[in-house]
XYZ file of C-alpha atoms in Angstrom:
496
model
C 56.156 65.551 79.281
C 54.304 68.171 77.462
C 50.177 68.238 79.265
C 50.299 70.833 81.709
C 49.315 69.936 85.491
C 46.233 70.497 86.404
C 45.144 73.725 88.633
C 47.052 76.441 86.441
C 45.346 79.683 86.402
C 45.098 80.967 82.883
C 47.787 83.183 83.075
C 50.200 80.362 84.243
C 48.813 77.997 81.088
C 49.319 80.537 79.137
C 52.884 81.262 80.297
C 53.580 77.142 80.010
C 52.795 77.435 76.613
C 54.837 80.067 75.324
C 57.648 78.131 77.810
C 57.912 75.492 75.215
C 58.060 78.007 72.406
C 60.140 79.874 73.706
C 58.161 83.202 73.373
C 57.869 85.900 75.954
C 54.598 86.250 77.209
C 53.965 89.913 78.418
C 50.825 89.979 81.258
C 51.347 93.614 81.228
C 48.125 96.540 81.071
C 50.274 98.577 78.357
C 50.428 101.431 80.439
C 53.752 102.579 81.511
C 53.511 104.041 85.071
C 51.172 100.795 85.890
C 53.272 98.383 84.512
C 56.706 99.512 86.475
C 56.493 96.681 89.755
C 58.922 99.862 91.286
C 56.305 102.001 91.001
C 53.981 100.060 93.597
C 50.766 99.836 91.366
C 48.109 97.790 92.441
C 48.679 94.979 90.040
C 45.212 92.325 89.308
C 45.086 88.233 89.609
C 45.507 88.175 86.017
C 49.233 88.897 86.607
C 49.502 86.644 89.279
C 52.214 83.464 88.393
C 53.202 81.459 91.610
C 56.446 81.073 92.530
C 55.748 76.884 92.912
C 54.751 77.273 88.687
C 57.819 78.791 87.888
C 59.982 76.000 90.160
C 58.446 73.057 87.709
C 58.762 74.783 84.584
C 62.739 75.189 85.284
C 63.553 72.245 87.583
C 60.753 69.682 85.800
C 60.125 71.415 82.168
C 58.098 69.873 79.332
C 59.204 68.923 76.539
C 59.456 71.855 73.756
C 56.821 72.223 70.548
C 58.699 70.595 67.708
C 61.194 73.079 65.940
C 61.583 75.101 69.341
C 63.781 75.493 72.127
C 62.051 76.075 75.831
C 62.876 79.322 77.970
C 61.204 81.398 80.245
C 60.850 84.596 79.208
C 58.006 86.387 80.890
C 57.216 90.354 81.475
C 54.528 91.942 83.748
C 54.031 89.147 86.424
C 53.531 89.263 90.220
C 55.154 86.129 91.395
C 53.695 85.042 94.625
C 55.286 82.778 97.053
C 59.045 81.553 97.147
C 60.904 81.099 94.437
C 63.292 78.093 95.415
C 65.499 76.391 92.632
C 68.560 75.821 95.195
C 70.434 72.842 93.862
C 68.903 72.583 90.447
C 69.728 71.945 87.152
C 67.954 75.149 84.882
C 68.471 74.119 81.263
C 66.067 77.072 79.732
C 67.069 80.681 79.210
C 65.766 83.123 81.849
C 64.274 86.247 81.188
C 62.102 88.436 83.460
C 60.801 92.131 82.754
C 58.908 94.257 85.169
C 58.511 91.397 87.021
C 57.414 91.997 91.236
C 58.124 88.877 93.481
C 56.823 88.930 96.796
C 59.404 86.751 98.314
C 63.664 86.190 97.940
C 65.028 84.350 94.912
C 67.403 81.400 96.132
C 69.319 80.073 93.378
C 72.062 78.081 95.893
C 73.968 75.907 94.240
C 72.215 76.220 90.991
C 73.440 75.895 87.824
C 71.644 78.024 84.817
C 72.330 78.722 81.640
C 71.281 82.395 81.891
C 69.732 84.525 83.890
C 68.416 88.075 83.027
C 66.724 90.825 84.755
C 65.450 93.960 83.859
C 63.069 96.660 85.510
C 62.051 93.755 88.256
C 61.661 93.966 92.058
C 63.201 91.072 93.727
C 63.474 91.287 97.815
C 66.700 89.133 98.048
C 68.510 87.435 95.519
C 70.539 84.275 96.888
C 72.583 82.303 94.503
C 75.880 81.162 96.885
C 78.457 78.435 94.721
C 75.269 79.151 91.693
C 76.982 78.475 88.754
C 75.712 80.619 85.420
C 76.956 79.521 81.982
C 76.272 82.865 80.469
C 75.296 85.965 82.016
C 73.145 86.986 85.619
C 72.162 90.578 84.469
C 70.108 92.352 86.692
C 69.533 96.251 85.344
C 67.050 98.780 86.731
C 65.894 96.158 89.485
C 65.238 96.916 92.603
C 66.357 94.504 95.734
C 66.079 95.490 98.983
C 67.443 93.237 100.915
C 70.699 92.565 99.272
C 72.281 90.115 96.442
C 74.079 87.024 98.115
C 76.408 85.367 95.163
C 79.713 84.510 97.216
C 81.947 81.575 95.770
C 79.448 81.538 92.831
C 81.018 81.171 89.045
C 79.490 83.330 85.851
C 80.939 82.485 82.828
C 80.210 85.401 80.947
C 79.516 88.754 82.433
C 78.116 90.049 85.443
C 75.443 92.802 85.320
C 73.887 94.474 88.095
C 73.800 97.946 86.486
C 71.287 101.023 87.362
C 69.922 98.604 90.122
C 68.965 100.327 93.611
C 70.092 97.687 96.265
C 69.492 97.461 99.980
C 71.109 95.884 102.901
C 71.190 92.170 103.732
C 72.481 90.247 106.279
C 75.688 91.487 107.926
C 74.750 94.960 106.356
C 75.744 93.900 103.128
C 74.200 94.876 99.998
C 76.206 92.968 97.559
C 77.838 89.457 99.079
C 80.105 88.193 96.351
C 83.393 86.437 98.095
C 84.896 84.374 96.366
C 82.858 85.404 92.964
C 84.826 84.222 89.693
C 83.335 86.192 86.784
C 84.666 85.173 83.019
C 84.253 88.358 81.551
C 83.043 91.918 82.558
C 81.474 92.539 85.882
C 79.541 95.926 86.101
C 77.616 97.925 88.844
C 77.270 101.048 86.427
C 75.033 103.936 88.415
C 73.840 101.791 90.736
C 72.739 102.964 94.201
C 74.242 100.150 96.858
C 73.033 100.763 100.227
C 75.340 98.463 102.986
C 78.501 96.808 102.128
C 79.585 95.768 98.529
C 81.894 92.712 99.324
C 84.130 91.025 96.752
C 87.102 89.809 98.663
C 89.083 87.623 96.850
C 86.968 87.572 93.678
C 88.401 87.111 90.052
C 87.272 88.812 86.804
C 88.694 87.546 83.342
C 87.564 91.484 82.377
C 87.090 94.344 83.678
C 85.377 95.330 87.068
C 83.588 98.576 86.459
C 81.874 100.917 89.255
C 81.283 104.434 86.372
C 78.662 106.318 88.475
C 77.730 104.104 91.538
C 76.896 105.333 94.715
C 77.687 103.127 97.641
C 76.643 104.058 100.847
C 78.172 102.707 104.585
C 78.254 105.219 106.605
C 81.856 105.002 109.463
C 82.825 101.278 108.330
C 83.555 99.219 104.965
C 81.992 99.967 102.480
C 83.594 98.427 99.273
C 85.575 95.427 99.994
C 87.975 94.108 97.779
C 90.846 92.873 99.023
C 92.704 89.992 97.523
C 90.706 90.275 94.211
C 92.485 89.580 90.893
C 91.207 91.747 87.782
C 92.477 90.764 84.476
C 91.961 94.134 83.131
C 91.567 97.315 85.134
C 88.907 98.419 87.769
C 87.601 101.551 86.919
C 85.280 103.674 89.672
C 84.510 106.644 87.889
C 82.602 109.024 86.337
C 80.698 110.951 89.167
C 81.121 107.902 91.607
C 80.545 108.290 95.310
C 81.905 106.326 97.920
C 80.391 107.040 101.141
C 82.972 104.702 103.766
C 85.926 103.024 103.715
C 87.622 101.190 100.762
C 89.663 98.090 100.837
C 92.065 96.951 97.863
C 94.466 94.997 99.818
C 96.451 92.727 98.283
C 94.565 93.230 94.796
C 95.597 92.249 91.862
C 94.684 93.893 88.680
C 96.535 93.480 84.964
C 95.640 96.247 84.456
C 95.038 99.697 86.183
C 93.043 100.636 89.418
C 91.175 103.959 88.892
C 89.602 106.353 90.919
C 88.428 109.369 88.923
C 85.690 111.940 88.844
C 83.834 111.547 91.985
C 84.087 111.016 95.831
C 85.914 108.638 97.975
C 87.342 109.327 101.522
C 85.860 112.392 102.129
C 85.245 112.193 105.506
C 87.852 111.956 108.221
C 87.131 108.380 109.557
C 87.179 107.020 105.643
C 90.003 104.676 104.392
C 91.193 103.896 101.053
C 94.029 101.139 101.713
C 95.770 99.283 98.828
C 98.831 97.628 100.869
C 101.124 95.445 98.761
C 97.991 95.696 95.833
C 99.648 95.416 92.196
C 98.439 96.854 89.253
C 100.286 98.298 86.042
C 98.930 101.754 87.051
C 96.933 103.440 89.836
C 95.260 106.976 88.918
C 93.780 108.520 91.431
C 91.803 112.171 90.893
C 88.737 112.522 92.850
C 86.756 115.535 92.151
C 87.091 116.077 96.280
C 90.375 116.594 98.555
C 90.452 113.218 100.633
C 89.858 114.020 104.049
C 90.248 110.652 105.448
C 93.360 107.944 105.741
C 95.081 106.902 102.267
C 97.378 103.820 102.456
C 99.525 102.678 99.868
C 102.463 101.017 101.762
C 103.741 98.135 99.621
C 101.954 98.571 96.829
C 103.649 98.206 93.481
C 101.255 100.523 91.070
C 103.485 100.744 87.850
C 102.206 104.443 86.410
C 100.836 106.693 89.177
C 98.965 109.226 87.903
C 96.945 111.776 90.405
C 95.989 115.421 91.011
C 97.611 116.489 93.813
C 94.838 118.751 95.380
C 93.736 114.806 95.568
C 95.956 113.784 98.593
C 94.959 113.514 102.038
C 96.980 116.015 104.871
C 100.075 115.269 106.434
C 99.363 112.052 109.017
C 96.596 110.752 106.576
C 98.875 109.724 103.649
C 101.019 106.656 104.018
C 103.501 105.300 101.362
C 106.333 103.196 102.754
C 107.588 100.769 100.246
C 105.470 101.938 97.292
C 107.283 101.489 94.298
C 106.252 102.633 90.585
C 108.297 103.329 87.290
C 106.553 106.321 86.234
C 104.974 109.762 87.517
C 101.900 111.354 85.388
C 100.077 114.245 86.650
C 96.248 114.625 85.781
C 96.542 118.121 86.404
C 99.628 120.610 86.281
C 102.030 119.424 88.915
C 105.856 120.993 90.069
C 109.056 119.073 91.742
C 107.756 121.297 94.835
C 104.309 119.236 94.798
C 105.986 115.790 94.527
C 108.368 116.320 97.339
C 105.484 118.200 99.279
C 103.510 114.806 98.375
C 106.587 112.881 99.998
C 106.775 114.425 103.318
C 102.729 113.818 103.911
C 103.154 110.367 103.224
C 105.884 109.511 105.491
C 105.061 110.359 109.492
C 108.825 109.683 109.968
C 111.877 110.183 108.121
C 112.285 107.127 105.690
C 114.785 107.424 102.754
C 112.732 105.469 100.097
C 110.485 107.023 98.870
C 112.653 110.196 98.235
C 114.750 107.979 96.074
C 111.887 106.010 94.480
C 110.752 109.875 93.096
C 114.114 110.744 92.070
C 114.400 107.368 90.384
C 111.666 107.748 88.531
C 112.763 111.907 87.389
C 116.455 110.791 86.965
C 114.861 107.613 84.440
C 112.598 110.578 82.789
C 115.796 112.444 82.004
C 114.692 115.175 84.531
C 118.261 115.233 86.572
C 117.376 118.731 88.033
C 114.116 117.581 89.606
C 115.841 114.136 90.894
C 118.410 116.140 92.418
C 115.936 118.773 94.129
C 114.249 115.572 95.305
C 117.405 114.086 97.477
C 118.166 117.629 98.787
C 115.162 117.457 100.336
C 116.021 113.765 101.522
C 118.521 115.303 103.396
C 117.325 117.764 104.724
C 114.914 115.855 106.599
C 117.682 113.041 107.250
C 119.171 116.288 109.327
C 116.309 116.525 111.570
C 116.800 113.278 112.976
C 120.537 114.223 113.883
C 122.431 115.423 116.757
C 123.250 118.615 117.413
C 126.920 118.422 115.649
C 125.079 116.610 112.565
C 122.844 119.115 112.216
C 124.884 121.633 112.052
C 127.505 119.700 109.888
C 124.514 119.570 107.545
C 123.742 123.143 107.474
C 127.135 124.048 106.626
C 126.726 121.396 103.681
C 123.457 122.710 102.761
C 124.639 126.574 102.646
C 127.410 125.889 101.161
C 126.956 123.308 98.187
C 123.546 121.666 98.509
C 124.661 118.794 100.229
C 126.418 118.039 96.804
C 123.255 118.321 94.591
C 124.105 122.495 93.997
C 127.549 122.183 92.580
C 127.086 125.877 91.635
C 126.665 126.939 94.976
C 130.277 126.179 96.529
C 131.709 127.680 92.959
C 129.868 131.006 93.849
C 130.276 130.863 97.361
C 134.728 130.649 95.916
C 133.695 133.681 93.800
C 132.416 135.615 96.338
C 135.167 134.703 98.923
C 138.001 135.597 96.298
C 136.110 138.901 95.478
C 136.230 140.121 98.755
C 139.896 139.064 99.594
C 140.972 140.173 96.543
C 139.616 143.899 97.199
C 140.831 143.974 100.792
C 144.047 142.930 99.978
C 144.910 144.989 97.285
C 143.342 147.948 100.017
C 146.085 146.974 102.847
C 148.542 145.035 101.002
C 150.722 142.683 103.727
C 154.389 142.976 104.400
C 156.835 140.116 103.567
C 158.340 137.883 105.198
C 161.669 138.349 103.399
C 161.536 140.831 101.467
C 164.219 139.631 98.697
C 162.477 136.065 98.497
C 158.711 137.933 98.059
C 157.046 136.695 94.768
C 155.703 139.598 92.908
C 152.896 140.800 95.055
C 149.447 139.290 93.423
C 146.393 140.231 95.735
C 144.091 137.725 93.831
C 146.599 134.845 93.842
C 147.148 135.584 97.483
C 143.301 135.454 98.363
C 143.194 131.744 96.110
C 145.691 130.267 98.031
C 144.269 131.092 101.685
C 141.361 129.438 100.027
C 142.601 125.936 98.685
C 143.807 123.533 101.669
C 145.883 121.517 100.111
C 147.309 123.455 96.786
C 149.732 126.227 97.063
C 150.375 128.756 94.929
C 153.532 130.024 97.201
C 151.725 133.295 97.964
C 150.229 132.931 101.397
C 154.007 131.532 103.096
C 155.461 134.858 101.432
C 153.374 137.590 102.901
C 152.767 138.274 106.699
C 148.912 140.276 106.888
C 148.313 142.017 110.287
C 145.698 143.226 112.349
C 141.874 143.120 110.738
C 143.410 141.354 107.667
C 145.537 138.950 109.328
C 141.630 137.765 110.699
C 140.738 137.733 106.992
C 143.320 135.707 106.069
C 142.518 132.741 108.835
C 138.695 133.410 108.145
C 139.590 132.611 104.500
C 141.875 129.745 105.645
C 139.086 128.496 107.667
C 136.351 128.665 104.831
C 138.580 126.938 102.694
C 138.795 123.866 104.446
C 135.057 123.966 105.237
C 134.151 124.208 101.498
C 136.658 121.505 100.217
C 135.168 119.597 103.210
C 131.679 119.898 102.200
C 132.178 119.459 98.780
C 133.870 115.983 99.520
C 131.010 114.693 101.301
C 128.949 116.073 98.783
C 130.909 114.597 96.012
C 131.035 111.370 97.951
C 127.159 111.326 98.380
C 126.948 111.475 94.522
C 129.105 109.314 93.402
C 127.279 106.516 95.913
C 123.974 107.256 94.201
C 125.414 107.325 91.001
């Protein structure tokens, strides 16, 4: 069927003609600010295409001029009415420019070929289960009541870049649950006012947020939990995320970053990735977080962060999370990562101590891993009794709970120093004086020191008064050193 129906205006014959050519016909004035539908011009009958024209050219379209293929290409028109293809088969390329419709889009359960987008204002866009062979690119639109596209399958990419979008229903700007996307979905610098919902939607590409702002004010504002990226989700470059964000169970092949802009930045703002799995997570906002960050279970391969970037002490959680290796976006010490630690556990838990010194011992940084399970025990102490406590002081002054070898070596220095001076000051009497050994204040002093070694000099000689107290001082330090230094040693050789 190529004759036209009868009652077209001349601006919809005219566009039903270049439909079966496959020509863009442009009912613009050729003046900028006039012919921008965002700008809220006054726009003539001339540009005036009804939405019921547009339905039978797509869902009943003539047959195309000989050598041509049909599409709908169309720039400049004020679409009146209600543009309903729900359900339909759209075999023709879609393309509308500065286009205003006065009513919601509904493309349920439709399946199109393409559908493209650019400098339009469209009040709601609803394509639930719509199925798009190519691409649905919406760029500099304008919709202000929100883009419905939940369980709906693009093959190609997803646009919806330098768009300004409002709320819908359930406060949602963008409703895409359930979304599979077969290549690269993007919402570059686009301002999304309400909820941008993607839970459990797959991307064979990348999912890319560089320079949106999405605004929820105290609740959810960028939902995706359970999604599965093939590549890595990047929000970046001078992002802002105003509410809570949910990564939950997400999976990405890639990495999840969070870079150069704002997320969490008030106090009753989440940013929750529990048991989400990625091959690296870098977080460096250009803002301290303020609010709750939650990262228990999550297994992020290369975490890579600032750590101005990290929430207080009671806002930072990470039981469980696992990676292989530590990067630091800006300069970072072993005093920062252990600092990092304690915020993120409320409560003394061992694994994350040893997750960090796994990953410094792996790097070849043995110093750093062992500064990191001193500290492990040193909060293990606080949640002892009284006589553990102090058992673990003594091990901590005295050899580092194992991990400051040098320590009890010093401390046996020092010790041997002094008994060695005060001894050779007030040398002791024998006990027999024709069995004495030759009198040898520094072997003396060693042998009050070692418990279980003897040198034969501390039986021989009988000290009295202030150095007979030396002598069971030194006695008594003795033991406690070869004491600590065993359970030291012990601890060691377990990690080891």
């Amino acid at each position: 069927m190529s004759t036209p129906p009868p009652h077209l205006t001349a601006s919809e014959l005219r566009l039903w003609e270049a439909y079966r050519r496959g020509e863009r016909l442009d009912l613009g004035a050729g003046v900028a600010a006039d012919d921008d539908p965002r700008n809220g011009a006054v726009w003539g009958g001339d540009r005036v295409i009804r939405a019921s024209v547009l339905a039978r050219l797509l869902l009943q379209p003539p047959e195309p001029e000989p050598g041509h293929t049909t599409a709908l290409r169309i720039t400049g028109a004020l679409v009146t009415g209600r543009l309903e293809l729900g359900g339909g088969r759209l075999d023709a390329y879609i393309s509308w420019t500065r286009c205003r419709f006065e009513k919601p889009i509904t493309l349920n359960v439709a399946s199109t070929v393409t559908i493209l987008a650019h400098e339009c204002v469209i009040p709601a866009l609803y394509g639930r289960n719509l199925r798009v062979d190519g691409d649905l690119s919406l760029t500099c639109c304008v919709v202000p009541s929100g883009i419905r596209i939940l369980d709906a399958r693009i093959d190609n990419d997803l646009r919806i870049d330098d768009c300004v979008v409002g709320p819908g229903e359930y406060d949602r700007a963008v409703f895409g649950n359930g979304l599979q996307v077969g290549a690269d979905a993007s919402f570059n610098r686009s301002v999304l006012t309400g909820q941008v919902s993607l839970h459990g939607a797959r991307f064979g590409g990348p999912l890319l947020f560089p320079g949106a702002r999405i605004e929820r004010p105290g609740a959810l504002a960028l939902d995706l939990g359970r999604i599965s990226v093939e590549h890595s989700l990047f929000i970046t470059a001078g992002f802002s995320v105003v509410g809570s964000i949910r990564l939950n169970d997400a999976r990405t092949g890639g990495a999840i970053v969070l870079s150069g802009g704002v997320a969490c930045a008030n106090p009753d703002e989440e940013l929750t990735l529990w048991r989400a799995v990625a091959n690296g997570f870098h977080l460096a906002l250009s803002a301290p977080a303020l609010g709750r960050i939650v990262l228990n279970g999550a297994s992020v391969g290369i975490l890579t962060d600032t750590p101005h970037t990290w929430p207080p002490r009671g806002n930072l959680e990470i039981a469980e999370l696992t990676y292989t290796t530590r990067r630091a976006a800006s300069p970072a010490t072993v005093s920062d990562r252990i600092d990092w630690v304690e915020r993120g556990t409320a409560d003394y838990a061992p694994q994350p101590y040893d997750q960090l010194a796994g990953v410094y011992r792996a790097a070849g940084e043995d110093e750093d891993a062992r500064s990191v399970l001193l500290a492990k025990q040193r909060r293990r102490r606080d949640t002892l009794g009284v006589p553990g406590r102090l058992w673990g002081h003594v091990q901590d002054v005295a050899i580092g709970y194992g991990y400051r070898p040098a320590r009890a070596l010093g401390w046996l220095i020092a010790l041997v120093a002094v008994g060695t001076a005060v001894f050779a000051a007030d040398r002791p009497a024998p006990l027999k004086a024709d069995e004495a050994p030759h009198w040898n204040p520094f072997w003396y002093t060693l042998d009050l020191l070692l418990p279980v070694v003897t040198l034969g000099q501390d039986s021989a000689w009988k000290p009295t008064g202030p150095t007979q107290w030396l002598a069971y001082t030194l006695i008594l330090l003795g033991w406690v050193l070869a004491g600590a230094a065993a359970a030291g040693a012990t601890r060691v050789l377990n990690r080891a």
